Each structure stands twice: as structure tokens, then as C-alpha cells.
Amino acid sequence: MNLKSHSLFATIIILSFFLFLSFSSQAAKGGKKISSDLFGLFFEDINYSADGGLYAEMVQNRSFEYNPTEQKTWNPFSYWEYVAPGFSYGRINVETTAPIHPNNPHYVVLDVEHIGHEAKYTGISGVGIKNSGFEGMVVKANDKYDFSMFARQLGNEPVAFTICLQTLKGKILAQTTVSVAASDWKKYSATLIPSANCDTANLVILATNAGKVGLDLISLFPEKTFKNRPNGMRADLAQMLADMKPRFIRFPGGCLAHGDGLGNMYRWKNTIGPLETRKEQRNIWNYNQTAGLGYYEYFRFCEDIGAKPLPVLPAAVSCQNSGDTWRVGGTGQKALPMNEMQEYVQEVLDLIEWANGPVTSVWGAKRAAAGHPAPFNLQYIGIGNEDKITPEFEERFKMIFAAVKAKHPEVTVVGTVGPAPDGEDFTKGWKLADDLKVPIVDEHYYTSPEWFISHQNRYDSYKRNATEVYLGEYASWGNKLRNAIAEAAYMTSLERNGDVVRMASYAPLLAKKDFTQWKTDMIFFNNVKINPTPNYYVQKMFSANQGDYYFDKVILKDEKDQNLAASCVRDSKTGDIIVKMVNFGNAPKPMKINLGKFGSIASLAEQTVLSGEADAENTLDNPQKVSPVSSTVKVGKSFNYSAPAMSLTVVRIKTKK
Ligand code: AHR
């Protein structure tokens, strides 16, 4: 051993000694190591969460791909209108003969014959199309909006365009021009800067000279997206999610992932690459998904907010509820034929290479080409979503699981155990997981607040050092304060069992008012406003206050009263001790906090309380009716607390280092 390696060896020994000291001091104080990925988010494209929601695109049906299988009244020209102001005239068609890309087959052809005089009120004339967005477009005075369209000249002459934003009455808010002069599909871009605020603007694209052109993928984005990302997220909604400091995000959905029949499964490869090459499709919730918010954007968003990505891929079977609608007629779960399985397994492995592989690998190169040469550090991958545990499912799951384990032992597979907290699929799913030693399985339950209160001991008896739990979807039925507080009580039990519950996420996350398929959701929104429910605040109070060690016997309370719950964790990064106290009852209740085991603590702490009337809920017009109140409070080694009726209290205490 030379001098250099001697000193390296010594450093390692000293470091290990200090690590041991810090670990053993945690242990001596009775701390139990718990998951540091406990609370995260589950994003599903349900309730118009993606297009028309989190994805900031303002043009609806931008690629003319809407069709009647999505909604009976839809067609490729839905949400568009033919316009010819100033007594202009021409013709319009939707065509498919020479598209930009086979994945994007429809486009509009404008055949302009005559441009009239300038229309009186608007001062414009021409032949073109108008888009009404998702119930109108919200624009702000002096902000910048990025317009783009793909176009090709089909006649002999180049065609000049006026692009404008108009109010519903036709007043021009912003205007610019582009000129189409290439016979191949080409992207044309311009910036629009509105002169006034408007919540219901329309986008108008007008040819201003005679000629023939094809148009496709017509897009308008605010420049102010979350973190100013191009093709990014609606800033206010994304910020609400970022504020929760989630440790992970599961995406792109539950039922949406395994899809409505085999042809409708969410195939990640269709959602990456240039937007014009992505494949739009009906989603299981009966509307169109552009895939503009695709895998690249999901991974980028996770990175932007410091959350680990948890993509969920179908286990090569479709949703068992497939076809229970007017569309298909009841097909149930379908499995990919065995002769397609090799290719499908490869598709799963390719995702891992796309996320983590070097830029020199086939799929890593595609990630780099999209603008992210560094790996995304994918750690978890979900296979299947609350599938029926049939022999077909089992056969396919085993193949995928074995392949991931063999090629990527560094990636943790999350399996699935049906849609309910018990029952046939739950039992069969757990048996399979035990047999295969699947690292984590995904449990789901939507039920009454009373169920959450009376099942707080659910995970106390789960086997340790075996398959862990991801509680991937849960919610009590409703968005009143009492629902949220019942969930809070249950979440203290998730912390207590954080040595077997690795992750948990409330569901569904987002819901556009009047466009919902699921009644109870975490955040409601319209184009202008956001309504964070009491459930959101509970999730945020837990998620932004996670720890990695759990301590029992810190909070003394009436143990026989099921309405009372509490937990205490410590975040070893900051050293902070976090105490959470829940009262689901209708009268204040005493609790005693004993911090004796934690050494020196600061005398002032940050306290946040969510409380109110049991039936209180927030609305878009009154989003703060039920919201947490924060203050600085005095704390000591031991102090009393009166937990208000129907409340969650979080106290965050600094320790002196
Ligand atoms: O969260 C809504 C749906 O509930 C999910 O798509 C599905 O996994 C569950 O049944």
C-alpha cells in the first residue's frame, strides 16, 4: 500500500466511523429507518388533466386528428371554424394523401380564390381557420405567445398569412404575419403579444392572397410556461405540484396506461420525438390525447421538481374494463399474443435504456437528441395497473419481470395487486409477488372516510423484509375537510409503517371543472382559476414534511380514541423533527409531545394547522375557504397541545447541531 492509498484508506475508516456514530445515535434514540420516497404524486391523463390542463398548449385539436371514436360528435375539424372575413372566398378540405408523418395523417388544405376588402370591425380580410382552444384561450396583455404551424405550398404562388388573436366579438388583440413559400412541409413560427387581457380569445390563421396550402400542427404556447420550458406545463398548475415537494411522480395513468383494448394501450415510444411524429389517440376516458405531454416531458417535469420518475407500462394486457362503453362493446381484458411478447419485452427494456443509457446507445441517443444527454436516473418502473390476475396476465408479467431483473437489476419493479384493498385479484397478485419476490406492489383503494379511520392498523401486520407496498391510488369519497382529515389520520399510519410502505400517492390528481370523469380529485381547475381541495393541503403538509426516521412514543394521546392519530419523523438531511397530529373528532382533544430523546432543540418551531367545519370544502371562487394557517410557536422538550376539532397539525422543529 503506498502513501496515497494509505491516506485514502484512513479517510474511509474515519468516514465510516462517523456514519456509524450518526446511524447508531439515530438507533439509540429509537428511530426506525423508513422510506425516503414515501409521499409522491400520481398523474393520470383523466379529467382533461393533460391536454387542456397541465400541458400548456392553447390550440385544441391542433393536428386535426379528433375523430368520432373519441366523442360521437367529433371530427378532424372539431374546435375549428372556416372563416373568410371581408367577403373573401375559397374552399377547405381535410386531407390525408401526403401528411407530415404517417403518425399524424390529417391536415387541412386551404384553396383561396378571392380576398375581399378589409372587414369593418376587425380590419382584416382573408380565407382561413379559427380555433376556439379549450373553452377559449387565456391571454395576458404584453405577455409573449409562441405561434407555430406546419405548412406546405400546394399551388404555384407562395401564400402570405395573417395570424391573430381575437376576442369573441372579433376585436384584434395581437397580430403578425408569416409567408409560406416551400412545397415541402416546413415549420413557420411567430410571436403574438396581446394588447389586452382576455380569457376567451380565439386564434385566427388567414391566407391573404389567392393560392393553395396545406396546414397542420397549429400551435400556440405561452412563453411563460413552468420554468419557461418550450412545449411546457401551465405554470400555475405545475407550481402547485412543485410546492408539494413530491418524492416521485407516477405517470401517465392507471387505466389509461393499460388502455381500452390492446390497440389503445399507452405505448411510450409513440410519445417521444418531434411533436409532428407523435401518435395521437383516444384515451380510455373518452377524449383525445395529443401525446404533446409525452414521456420526455414527464421525465423533464420530474427532474424540474426533484421527483423520481415512476413510469407505469402495461403488463401486455389491456384494462379488464375495456369495451364497457358504447364504442367497442365489452371485450374485457385482452392479452398481447405470445408471438408479440419478445418485441414488447424489448419495448420495456428500451425505456430503461432511453432513460438511463449512454448517449452512444440507440435509445440514449434519442433522449440526447431531444435535449437531455444526461441520464434521467430512472430507479422505479411500474408493470401493470390493477390488472385482473389471470393466467394470461401472470405469464406475461413473469416474462417482463424476469427480463428487467436480468438486464437491469438496478431498476426496482413495481407490480400490481388489483383494484381493491382485498379480494381475489389482491390475493392472487400478492401470491404472485411473494412467489417471484417482486420488490414492490401497487395497492389501490377508494373508499369511505370511516374505512380510513378504522383501518389505520392495516400495515402494522404486513410482513417485513419482503415485498414492499406502493399505495399507488387512494382517496376517501369526497373533497370535504372530513375526507381530507380521515386521509391525514391514515397517512400517519403510512409513516409509522414506512419500513414496509415505500411510496403512496393520492388519486386522481387533477380535474378540469365540468370535464371530469372522476368525482373526487385533488386539484380542480378551469382555464383561469385553481381550486386546491382540503385533500390537496393534507397531501402537501405530509409531502413537504417527510422524514426518513420514524419515532414512536413521542406524542401521547388517548390511544383508545380512533379519531386521534399522530406520527413523528426526523429528516436526516436537515435534522428537523416533524410532528403530525390529527383529530377526526368534533371537539378539541389534548395531546402531549415529548421531545426528550432528541437532544438540543430550537425553542421556536413552525406550526401549520388545517382545521374547520367537517363539511367545509373549497370552490373555484372560494379556493381558500379551507386552507392551512402557519405560525411560529414556542416549543420545549415537553409541551401540551390541544388538537382542534377536525384538524391536522404539523409542527416542524429544528434541532441544534
Ligand atoms: O384514478 C382513476 C382510476 O382509478 C385509475 O385510472 C385506475 O387505476 C383506478 O381504477
XYZ file of C-alpha atoms and ligand atoms in Angstrom:
667
model
C 0.000 0.000 0.000
C 1.587 3.360 -0.957
C 1.167 6.642 0.952
C -1.740 7.823 -1.224
C -3.804 4.670 -0.754
C -2.895 4.693 2.955
C -4.473 8.087 3.476
C -7.493 7.122 1.315
C -7.966 4.041 3.469
C -7.722 6.129 6.646
C -10.274 8.621 5.325
C -12.709 5.793 4.535
C -12.290 4.351 8.038
C -12.864 7.746 9.693
C -15.908 8.481 7.485
C -17.397 5.057 8.202
C -16.838 5.625 11.911
C -18.782 8.914 11.800
C -21.505 7.358 9.648
C -21.774 4.536 12.166
C -21.903 7.055 15.017
C -24.681 9.042 13.377
C -26.625 5.893 12.480
C -26.244 4.384 15.929
C -27.236 7.653 17.595
C -30.447 7.563 15.479
C -30.964 3.970 16.505
C -30.192 4.684 20.157
C -32.897 7.298 20.122
C -35.381 4.682 18.931
C -35.628 5.871 15.352
C -36.807 3.376 12.756
C -35.494 3.806 9.208
C -38.399 4.496 6.856
C -38.712 5.134 3.165
C -37.380 8.450 1.950
C -39.673 8.197 -1.081
C -42.898 7.902 0.886
C -45.152 10.661 -0.441
C -45.385 11.481 -4.133
C -47.845 12.158 -6.916
C -49.843 10.066 -9.338
C -50.577 11.914 -12.566
C -53.165 10.395 -14.873
C -54.491 11.964 -18.049
C -58.066 11.797 -16.781
C -60.461 14.761 -16.348
C -58.605 16.728 -19.082
C -55.514 16.770 -16.876
C -53.048 16.825 -19.762
C -54.368 18.477 -22.959
C -56.449 21.431 -21.814
C -54.876 21.105 -18.364
C -51.278 20.780 -17.239
C -49.947 20.777 -20.820
C -49.858 24.444 -21.771
C -50.841 24.060 -25.463
C -53.688 26.511 -26.161
C -54.939 25.173 -29.513
C -57.417 22.333 -29.299
C -57.266 19.617 -31.981
C -54.044 21.171 -33.256
C -53.303 18.341 -35.685
C -56.821 17.717 -36.983
C -56.813 14.207 -35.523
C -60.018 14.332 -33.447
C -62.472 11.651 -34.518
C -65.872 10.188 -33.589
C -64.406 7.218 -31.683
C -63.276 9.739 -29.072
C -66.565 11.616 -28.828
C -69.515 10.877 -31.066
C -69.760 14.444 -32.359
C -66.050 14.920 -33.032
C -64.359 15.018 -36.427
C -60.975 16.240 -37.692
C -62.300 19.806 -37.908
C -63.770 19.957 -34.383
C -62.942 23.173 -32.487
C -62.022 24.812 -35.803
C -64.182 27.116 -37.891
C -63.820 28.169 -41.500
C -63.613 31.980 -41.726
C -63.498 34.340 -44.723
C -63.793 37.923 -43.456
C -64.251 40.832 -45.889
C -66.378 38.805 -48.346
C -63.387 36.662 -49.285
C -63.988 33.166 -50.626
C -62.286 29.857 -51.132
C -62.563 26.163 -50.199
C -61.363 23.998 -47.335
C -60.800 20.259 -47.006
C -59.308 17.835 -44.529
C -56.940 15.541 -46.459
C -54.666 12.577 -45.760
C -52.793 11.941 -49.018
C -49.376 13.426 -48.165
C -49.121 14.044 -44.401
C -46.092 15.318 -42.465
C -45.750 11.901 -40.888
C -47.768 8.659 -41.006
C -48.479 9.050 -37.246
C -50.140 12.384 -37.977
C -52.315 11.625 -41.014
C -54.818 14.507 -41.223
C -54.156 18.047 -42.380
C -56.199 20.942 -43.741
C -55.978 22.207 -47.306
C -56.965 25.809 -47.965
C -57.746 26.726 -51.549
C -58.057 30.506 -51.632
C -59.840 32.052 -54.629
C -60.527 35.621 -53.726
C -59.537 38.048 -50.971
C -62.166 40.709 -50.323
C -61.845 44.130 -48.759
C -60.940 44.634 -45.109
C -63.841 43.728 -42.829
C -65.271 46.711 -40.980
C -64.806 46.000 -37.277
C -61.684 43.824 -37.423
C -59.890 45.473 -40.307
C -58.784 42.097 -41.681
C -59.703 40.004 -44.683
C -58.681 36.601 -45.987
C -59.571 32.934 -46.063
C -58.656 30.681 -43.196
C -59.474 28.954 -39.958
C -60.190 29.897 -36.379
C -59.562 27.805 -33.259
C -61.504 28.277 -30.040
C -58.996 26.470 -27.830
C -60.144 24.602 -24.760
C -63.215 26.746 -23.985
C -61.320 29.836 -25.160
C -57.693 30.867 -24.726
C -56.484 32.877 -21.747
C -54.030 35.607 -22.786
C -52.411 38.383 -20.784
C -51.525 41.839 -22.078
C -47.876 42.178 -23.127
C -47.019 38.523 -22.486
C -45.483 36.633 -25.381
C -47.211 33.705 -27.089
C -45.325 31.415 -29.451
C -47.277 30.575 -32.573
C -46.171 27.834 -34.942
C -47.661 25.822 -37.773
C -46.523 23.305 -40.336
C -47.418 24.303 -43.874
C -46.651 23.497 -47.493
C -47.385 25.439 -50.632
C -49.595 23.350 -52.900
C -50.255 25.884 -55.682
C -47.970 27.968 -57.902
C -47.787 31.002 -55.651
C -46.441 31.461 -52.110
C -49.207 32.306 -49.668
C -48.981 35.085 -47.084
C -50.794 34.675 -43.774
C -52.093 36.992 -41.103
C -52.103 35.323 -37.709
C -54.093 36.982 -34.971
C -55.647 36.608 -31.569
C -59.217 37.880 -31.425
C -61.812 38.410 -28.743
C -65.124 36.592 -29.146
C -66.515 39.764 -30.687
C -63.680 39.846 -33.202
C -61.515 42.599 -31.740
C -57.883 42.010 -32.668
C -55.657 41.529 -29.614
C -52.430 40.634 -31.403
C -51.407 40.233 -35.000
C -48.426 39.033 -37.022
C -47.626 37.596 -40.445
C -45.901 34.547 -41.912
C -45.315 33.594 -45.511
C -45.499 30.025 -46.784
C -43.202 29.528 -49.739
C -41.942 25.928 -49.659
C -43.507 22.948 -51.318
C -42.349 20.608 -48.518
C -43.806 20.569 -45.026
C -41.981 23.220 -43.043
C -42.466 24.782 -39.630
C -43.324 28.501 -39.547
C -43.127 30.424 -36.276
C -44.070 33.862 -34.982
C -44.710 35.630 -31.697
C -48.005 37.209 -30.684
C -48.150 39.881 -27.960
C -51.721 40.736 -26.930
C -52.607 44.354 -26.182
C -55.178 43.397 -23.527
C -56.120 40.569 -21.189
C -58.734 38.140 -22.447
C -59.957 34.801 -21.040
C -61.814 33.680 -24.145
C -59.538 34.562 -27.068
C -59.534 32.707 -30.400
C -56.636 32.118 -32.757
C -57.198 33.050 -36.422
C -54.995 31.974 -39.327
C -55.881 33.821 -42.536
C -54.394 33.439 -46.003
C -54.231 36.913 -47.535
C -53.633 36.092 -51.191
C -55.020 33.568 -53.638
C -53.282 30.166 -53.645
C -53.390 26.695 -52.185
C -51.694 25.469 -48.961
C -51.695 22.554 -46.570
C -51.663 23.313 -42.825
C -51.013 21.066 -39.831
C -49.942 21.047 -36.166
C -51.035 24.614 -35.470
C -49.826 25.520 -32.014
C -49.866 28.398 -29.556
C -47.952 28.325 -26.270
C -47.444 30.958 -23.619
C -43.733 31.708 -23.264
C -44.333 31.728 -19.519
C -44.641 28.006 -19.004
C -43.368 26.325 -15.828
C -39.624 27.099 -15.744
C -40.114 28.633 -19.214
C -39.809 25.237 -20.846
C -40.731 25.050 -24.522
C -43.630 22.628 -25.036
C -44.038 23.006 -21.304
C -46.568 22.976 -18.491
C -49.147 25.503 -17.382
C -47.113 27.480 -14.831
C -49.677 27.945 -12.045
C -50.791 24.306 -12.025
C -47.255 22.959 -12.233
C -46.198 25.240 -9.389
C -48.931 23.816 -7.157
C -47.487 20.359 -7.740
C -43.913 21.544 -7.223
C -44.950 23.181 -3.924
C -45.843 19.739 -2.602
C -42.197 18.655 -2.927
C -43.248 15.163 -4.042
C -40.568 12.496 -3.887
C -41.823 10.769 -7.066
C -44.394 11.036 -9.822
C -46.191 8.001 -11.208
C -47.415 8.559 -14.785
C -49.052 8.504 -17.377
C -52.013 6.946 -15.603
C -53.808 3.934 -14.249
C -56.464 2.621 -16.592
C -55.101 4.983 -19.217
C -51.816 3.072 -19.176
C -53.189 -0.401 -19.894
C -55.844 1.084 -22.157
C -59.232 0.298 -23.614
C -58.345 -2.783 -25.633
C -54.970 -3.825 -26.989
C -54.877 -1.126 -29.659
C -55.379 1.514 -27.018
C -52.534 0.635 -24.628
C -50.251 3.587 -23.880
C -47.091 2.845 -25.882
C -44.322 5.151 -24.686
C -42.439 5.156 -27.972
C -45.379 6.920 -29.636
C -44.972 9.826 -27.244
C -41.361 10.901 -27.751
C -39.548 12.695 -30.558
C -40.676 15.712 -32.609
C -44.301 16.616 -31.922
C -45.347 16.140 -35.533
C -44.265 12.492 -35.391
C -46.091 11.581 -32.175
C -49.185 9.460 -32.371
C -52.400 10.922 -31.005
C -55.008 8.523 -29.715
C -58.269 8.309 -27.859
C -57.654 7.777 -24.201
C -59.704 5.414 -22.101
C -61.509 8.398 -20.578
C -63.051 9.245 -23.946
C -61.117 12.168 -25.241
C -58.063 12.740 -27.356
C -54.503 12.717 -26.054
C -52.054 14.536 -28.312
C -49.033 12.985 -26.553
C -47.574 16.500 -26.607
C -47.159 15.802 -22.906
C -45.221 12.627 -23.579
C -42.535 10.627 -21.844
C -39.824 13.217 -22.424
C -41.973 15.942 -20.880
C -42.960 13.728 -17.919
C -39.339 12.886 -17.156
C -38.283 16.517 -17.590
C -41.030 17.681 -15.229
C -39.961 15.128 -12.610
C -36.427 16.408 -12.859
C -37.585 20.029 -12.692
C -39.326 19.466 -9.381
C -36.877 16.976 -7.855
C -39.240 13.983 -8.022
C -38.214 10.480 -9.070
C -39.978 9.285 -12.233
C -42.201 6.221 -11.898
C -43.476 5.314 -15.356
C -46.126 2.595 -15.484
C -46.167 0.341 -18.502
C -48.899 -2.136 -19.372
C -48.158 -5.740 -18.427
C -49.024 -6.624 -22.044
C -52.713 -6.880 -21.163
C -55.416 -4.272 -21.593
C -57.767 -2.971 -18.907
C -60.279 -5.599 -17.767
C -62.972 -2.928 -18.130
C -62.090 -2.492 -21.797
C -65.041 -2.036 -24.064
C -67.679 -1.499 -21.414
C -68.734 1.618 -23.287
C -70.735 2.348 -26.423
C -67.593 2.115 -28.514
C -66.378 -1.444 -28.510
C -68.992 -3.473 -26.761
C -67.409 -5.393 -23.907
C -64.133 -7.085 -24.730
C -62.698 -7.316 -21.183
C -59.010 -7.938 -20.572
C -57.079 -8.854 -23.716
C -53.518 -10.093 -23.817
C -50.889 -9.454 -26.465
C -50.328 -12.627 -28.490
C -47.285 -14.576 -27.328
C -45.576 -14.064 -30.672
C -45.524 -10.311 -29.965
C -44.121 -10.661 -26.468
C -40.439 -10.626 -27.352
C -40.910 -7.301 -29.065
C -42.990 -6.000 -26.176
C -40.444 -7.029 -23.551
C -37.838 -5.225 -25.623
C -40.047 -2.120 -25.586
C -39.912 -2.150 -21.781
C -36.135 -2.614 -21.764
C -35.758 0.143 -24.350
C -37.461 2.566 -21.973
C -34.788 1.913 -19.382
C -32.101 2.472 -21.997
C -33.868 5.642 -23.168
C -33.961 6.977 -19.602
C -30.601 5.835 -18.296
C -28.456 4.664 -21.192
C -25.393 6.497 -22.501
C -25.799 8.851 -25.452
C -23.967 6.240 -27.501
C -26.773 3.713 -27.025
C -29.634 3.573 -29.537
C -32.285 4.858 -27.129
C -29.991 7.048 -25.048
C -29.160 8.853 -28.290
C -32.850 9.641 -28.786
C -33.035 11.143 -25.299
C -29.964 13.225 -26.088
C -31.442 14.336 -29.408
C -34.492 15.581 -27.522
C -32.198 17.804 -25.462
C -31.200 15.672 -22.474
C -27.836 13.971 -22.889
C -27.548 13.289 -19.149
C -29.405 10.207 -17.928
C -32.704 10.687 -16.108
C -31.690 8.174 -13.387
C -34.783 6.035 -13.630
C -34.967 3.966 -10.453
C -38.528 2.584 -10.472
C -40.681 1.084 -13.203
C -44.301 0.007 -12.802
C -45.508 -3.037 -14.709
C -49.277 -3.300 -14.919
C -52.110 -1.356 -13.349
C -54.644 -3.053 -11.082
C -54.993 -5.803 -13.703
C -57.158 -8.839 -13.347
C -54.724 -11.545 -12.249
C -55.492 -14.057 -14.979
C -53.160 -16.805 -16.247
C -52.549 -14.597 -19.318
C -51.515 -11.715 -17.093
C -49.273 -13.898 -14.936
C -47.492 -15.405 -17.936
C -46.739 -12.002 -19.420
C -45.858 -10.291 -16.154
C -43.342 -13.052 -15.401
C -41.648 -12.558 -18.769
C -41.336 -8.798 -18.365
C -40.256 -9.026 -14.725
C -37.586 -11.624 -15.474
C -36.193 -9.605 -18.362
C -35.950 -6.355 -16.381
C -34.420 -8.134 -13.407
C -31.836 -9.859 -15.566
C -30.824 -6.866 -17.679
C -31.383 -4.051 -15.171
C -31.069 -5.297 -11.581
C -30.571 -1.649 -10.593
C -34.173 -0.827 -11.522
C -36.909 -1.650 -8.998
C -40.045 -3.198 -10.472
C -43.420 -2.257 -9.030
C -46.033 -4.963 -9.629
C -49.803 -4.779 -9.242
C -52.407 -6.427 -7.000
C -55.795 -5.475 -8.407
C -58.170 -2.560 -7.871
C -59.256 -3.161 -4.275
C -57.803 -3.455 -0.749
C -58.719 -7.157 -0.660
C -60.477 -9.797 -2.775
C -59.489 -12.251 -5.455
C -57.070 -10.152 -7.518
C -55.499 -8.750 -4.373
C -54.828 -12.233 -3.006
C -53.625 -13.652 -6.308
C -51.492 -10.579 -7.006
C -49.782 -10.803 -3.607
C -49.204 -14.532 -4.037
C -47.544 -13.920 -7.386
C -45.431 -11.127 -5.887
C -44.363 -13.375 -2.992
C -43.502 -16.231 -5.353
C -41.494 -14.040 -7.708
C -40.081 -11.807 -4.964
C -41.331 -8.692 -6.721
C -39.729 -5.799 -4.795
C -42.856 -3.609 -4.541
C -46.557 -3.982 -5.399
C -49.113 -1.287 -6.100
C -52.260 -1.315 -3.952
C -55.342 0.794 -4.780
C -58.428 1.726 -2.816
C -61.126 4.371 -2.998
C -63.482 4.126 -0.049
C -65.275 5.919 2.790
C -63.547 8.213 5.308
C -64.689 5.822 8.039
C -62.791 2.999 6.347
C -59.585 5.019 6.505
C -60.176 5.769 10.180
C -60.884 2.162 11.100
C -58.039 0.639 9.052
C -55.134 2.609 10.465
C -53.521 -0.616 11.610
C -53.627 -2.193 8.115
C -49.879 -2.231 7.526
C -48.804 -2.869 11.132
C -49.004 -6.606 10.492
C -47.543 -6.689 6.958
C -44.522 -8.942 6.560
C -41.219 -7.050 6.855
C -38.156 -7.741 4.693
C -40.384 -8.988 1.910
C -42.300 -7.332 -0.932
C -42.978 -3.697 -0.068
C -46.087 -1.646 -0.768
C -46.695 1.244 -3.084
C -50.120 2.628 -2.203
C -50.444 3.999 -5.726
C -54.054 5.179 -5.635
C -56.177 6.022 -2.637
C -58.759 8.583 -1.646
C -61.801 8.759 0.529
C -65.001 9.533 -1.345
C -65.202 13.295 -1.247
C -63.414 16.618 -1.044
C -64.780 17.897 2.232
C -62.481 18.629 5.148
C -63.607 15.428 6.891
C -62.393 13.394 3.889
C -59.029 15.076 3.994
C -58.639 14.621 7.748
C -59.541 10.927 7.517
C -56.790 10.606 4.904
C -54.413 12.509 7.188
C -55.050 10.060 10.034
C -54.336 7.198 7.644
C -51.159 8.881 6.393
C -49.720 8.910 9.909
C -50.084 5.122 9.768
C -48.221 5.102 6.445
C -45.357 6.954 8.121
C -45.436 4.539 11.051
C -45.211 1.711 8.531
C -42.716 3.462 6.302
C -40.450 0.421 6.649
C -42.909 -1.599 4.543
C -44.844 1.109 2.684
C -42.280 2.513 0.281
C -44.496 5.008 -1.540
C -48.014 6.423 -1.544
C -49.961 8.754 -3.827
C -53.490 10.166 -3.703
C -55.614 9.810 -6.846
C -56.707 11.308 -9.139
C -54.561 14.414 -9.090
C -56.087 16.973 -11.469
C -59.597 17.649 -12.748
C -60.855 20.300 -15.131
C -64.142 21.663 -13.840
C -67.048 20.360 -15.979
C -64.774 17.909 -17.815
C -64.371 15.252 -15.161
C -64.737 11.503 -15.337
C -63.914 11.022 -11.650
C -65.772 12.922 -8.951
C -63.250 13.093 -6.107
C -59.971 14.699 -7.161
C -57.108 16.564 -5.527
C -56.991 19.812 -7.524
C -59.821 21.254 -9.623
C -59.149 23.964 -12.164
C -60.547 25.833 -15.123
C -58.592 27.921 -17.618
C -58.175 30.753 -15.141
C -58.646 29.519 -11.597
C -57.395 26.708 -9.379
C -59.250 25.071 -6.513
C -56.920 23.155 -4.203
C -59.136 20.870 -2.139
C -58.603 20.223 1.586
C -57.232 16.871 0.408
C -54.531 18.793 -1.508
C -53.499 20.628 1.620
C -53.263 17.414 3.625
C -51.127 15.837 0.909
C -48.938 18.913 0.767
C -48.499 19.075 4.548
C -47.294 15.463 4.586
C -45.320 15.562 1.379
C -43.416 18.753 2.143
C -42.675 17.448 5.646
C -41.259 13.974 5.084
C -38.630 12.312 7.170
C -36.528 9.189 6.884
C -36.642 8.019 10.505
C -39.812 7.286 12.438
C -40.021 7.678 16.221
C -42.748 6.183 18.347
C -43.965 7.248 21.796
C -43.293 10.904 21.081
C -46.915 12.037 21.082
C -49.070 10.923 23.986
C -52.828 10.884 23.362
C -55.869 8.792 24.175
C -54.887 5.534 22.442
C -58.438 4.184 22.590
C -59.809 7.093 20.555
C -59.581 6.047 16.867
C -60.268 9.628 15.802
C -56.864 10.657 17.094
C -53.696 9.870 15.194
C -50.138 11.134 15.304
C -46.659 10.492 13.993
C -43.158 11.805 14.445
C -40.383 11.636 11.878
C -36.956 13.126 11.542
C -35.439 14.345 8.298
C -31.774 13.449 8.500
C -30.818 15.956 5.779
C -31.982 18.952 7.828
C -32.055 17.328 11.255
C -35.616 18.650 11.661
C -38.105 16.759 13.797
C -41.598 16.770 12.347
C -44.638 16.040 14.472
C -48.058 15.460 12.874
C -51.241 15.364 14.940
C -54.705 14.535 13.653
C -58.092 14.918 15.279
C -61.013 13.498 13.271
C -63.423 14.192 16.139
C -65.776 17.100 16.590
C -64.192 18.509 19.763
C -60.631 19.605 20.594
C -58.501 16.880 22.174
C -55.360 17.121 24.338
C -52.037 15.669 23.242
C -48.641 15.794 24.905
C -45.435 15.993 22.899
C -42.277 14.653 24.462
C -39.094 15.520 22.570
C -36.737 14.348 25.310
C -34.976 11.817 23.088
C -33.834 14.408 20.532
C -31.089 16.299 22.340
C -30.971 20.055 21.870
C -33.909 21.613 20.043
C -34.730 25.166 18.988
C -37.276 26.927 21.185
C -39.316 28.260 18.253
C -40.945 25.970 15.709
C -43.039 26.329 12.589
C -46.614 25.152 13.093
C -49.208 24.629 10.345
C -52.826 23.837 11.124
C -55.609 22.781 8.775
C -58.968 22.795 10.521
C -62.573 23.884 10.143
C -66.105 22.619 9.709
C -66.226 18.931 8.848
C -68.325 19.569 5.729
C -66.406 22.600 4.522
C -64.967 22.445 1.019
C -63.239 24.791 -1.385
C -64.554 26.004 -4.722
C -63.023 27.744 -7.712
C -64.499 31.003 -6.435
C -63.522 30.416 -2.829
C -60.362 28.297 -3.016
C -59.030 29.358 0.383
C -62.089 28.607 2.500
C -60.303 25.603 3.968
C -56.578 26.252 3.946
C -53.718 25.794 6.368
C -52.590 28.552 8.700
C -48.916 28.772 9.620
C -47.341 30.456 12.617
C -44.238 30.364 14.761
C -44.810 28.724 18.139
C -42.790 28.119 21.285
C -41.859 24.514 21.923
C -39.934 22.778 24.680
C -38.636 19.319 25.494
C -42.155 18.551 26.534
C -45.289 20.540 25.736
C -49.038 20.177 25.577
C -51.173 20.705 22.513
C -54.898 20.919 22.106
C -55.646 19.452 18.672
C -58.603 21.388 17.246
C -61.717 19.524 16.127
C -61.370 18.106 12.607
C -57.748 19.086 12.157
C -54.270 18.226 11.013
C -51.371 19.983 12.715
C -47.769 19.778 11.582
C -45.012 21.125 13.829
C -41.532 21.339 12.370
C -38.802 21.679 14.972
C -35.180 22.497 14.291
C -32.525 20.632 16.210
C -29.294 22.255 17.263
C -26.383 20.589 15.535
O -57.656 7.092 -10.607
C -58.669 6.779 -11.505
C -58.643 5.325 -11.898
O -58.884 4.528 -10.785
C -57.345 4.809 -12.425
O -57.204 5.011 -13.770
C -57.419 3.335 -12.140
O -56.146 2.778 -11.965
C -58.316 3.241 -10.960
O -59.327 2.351 -11.152
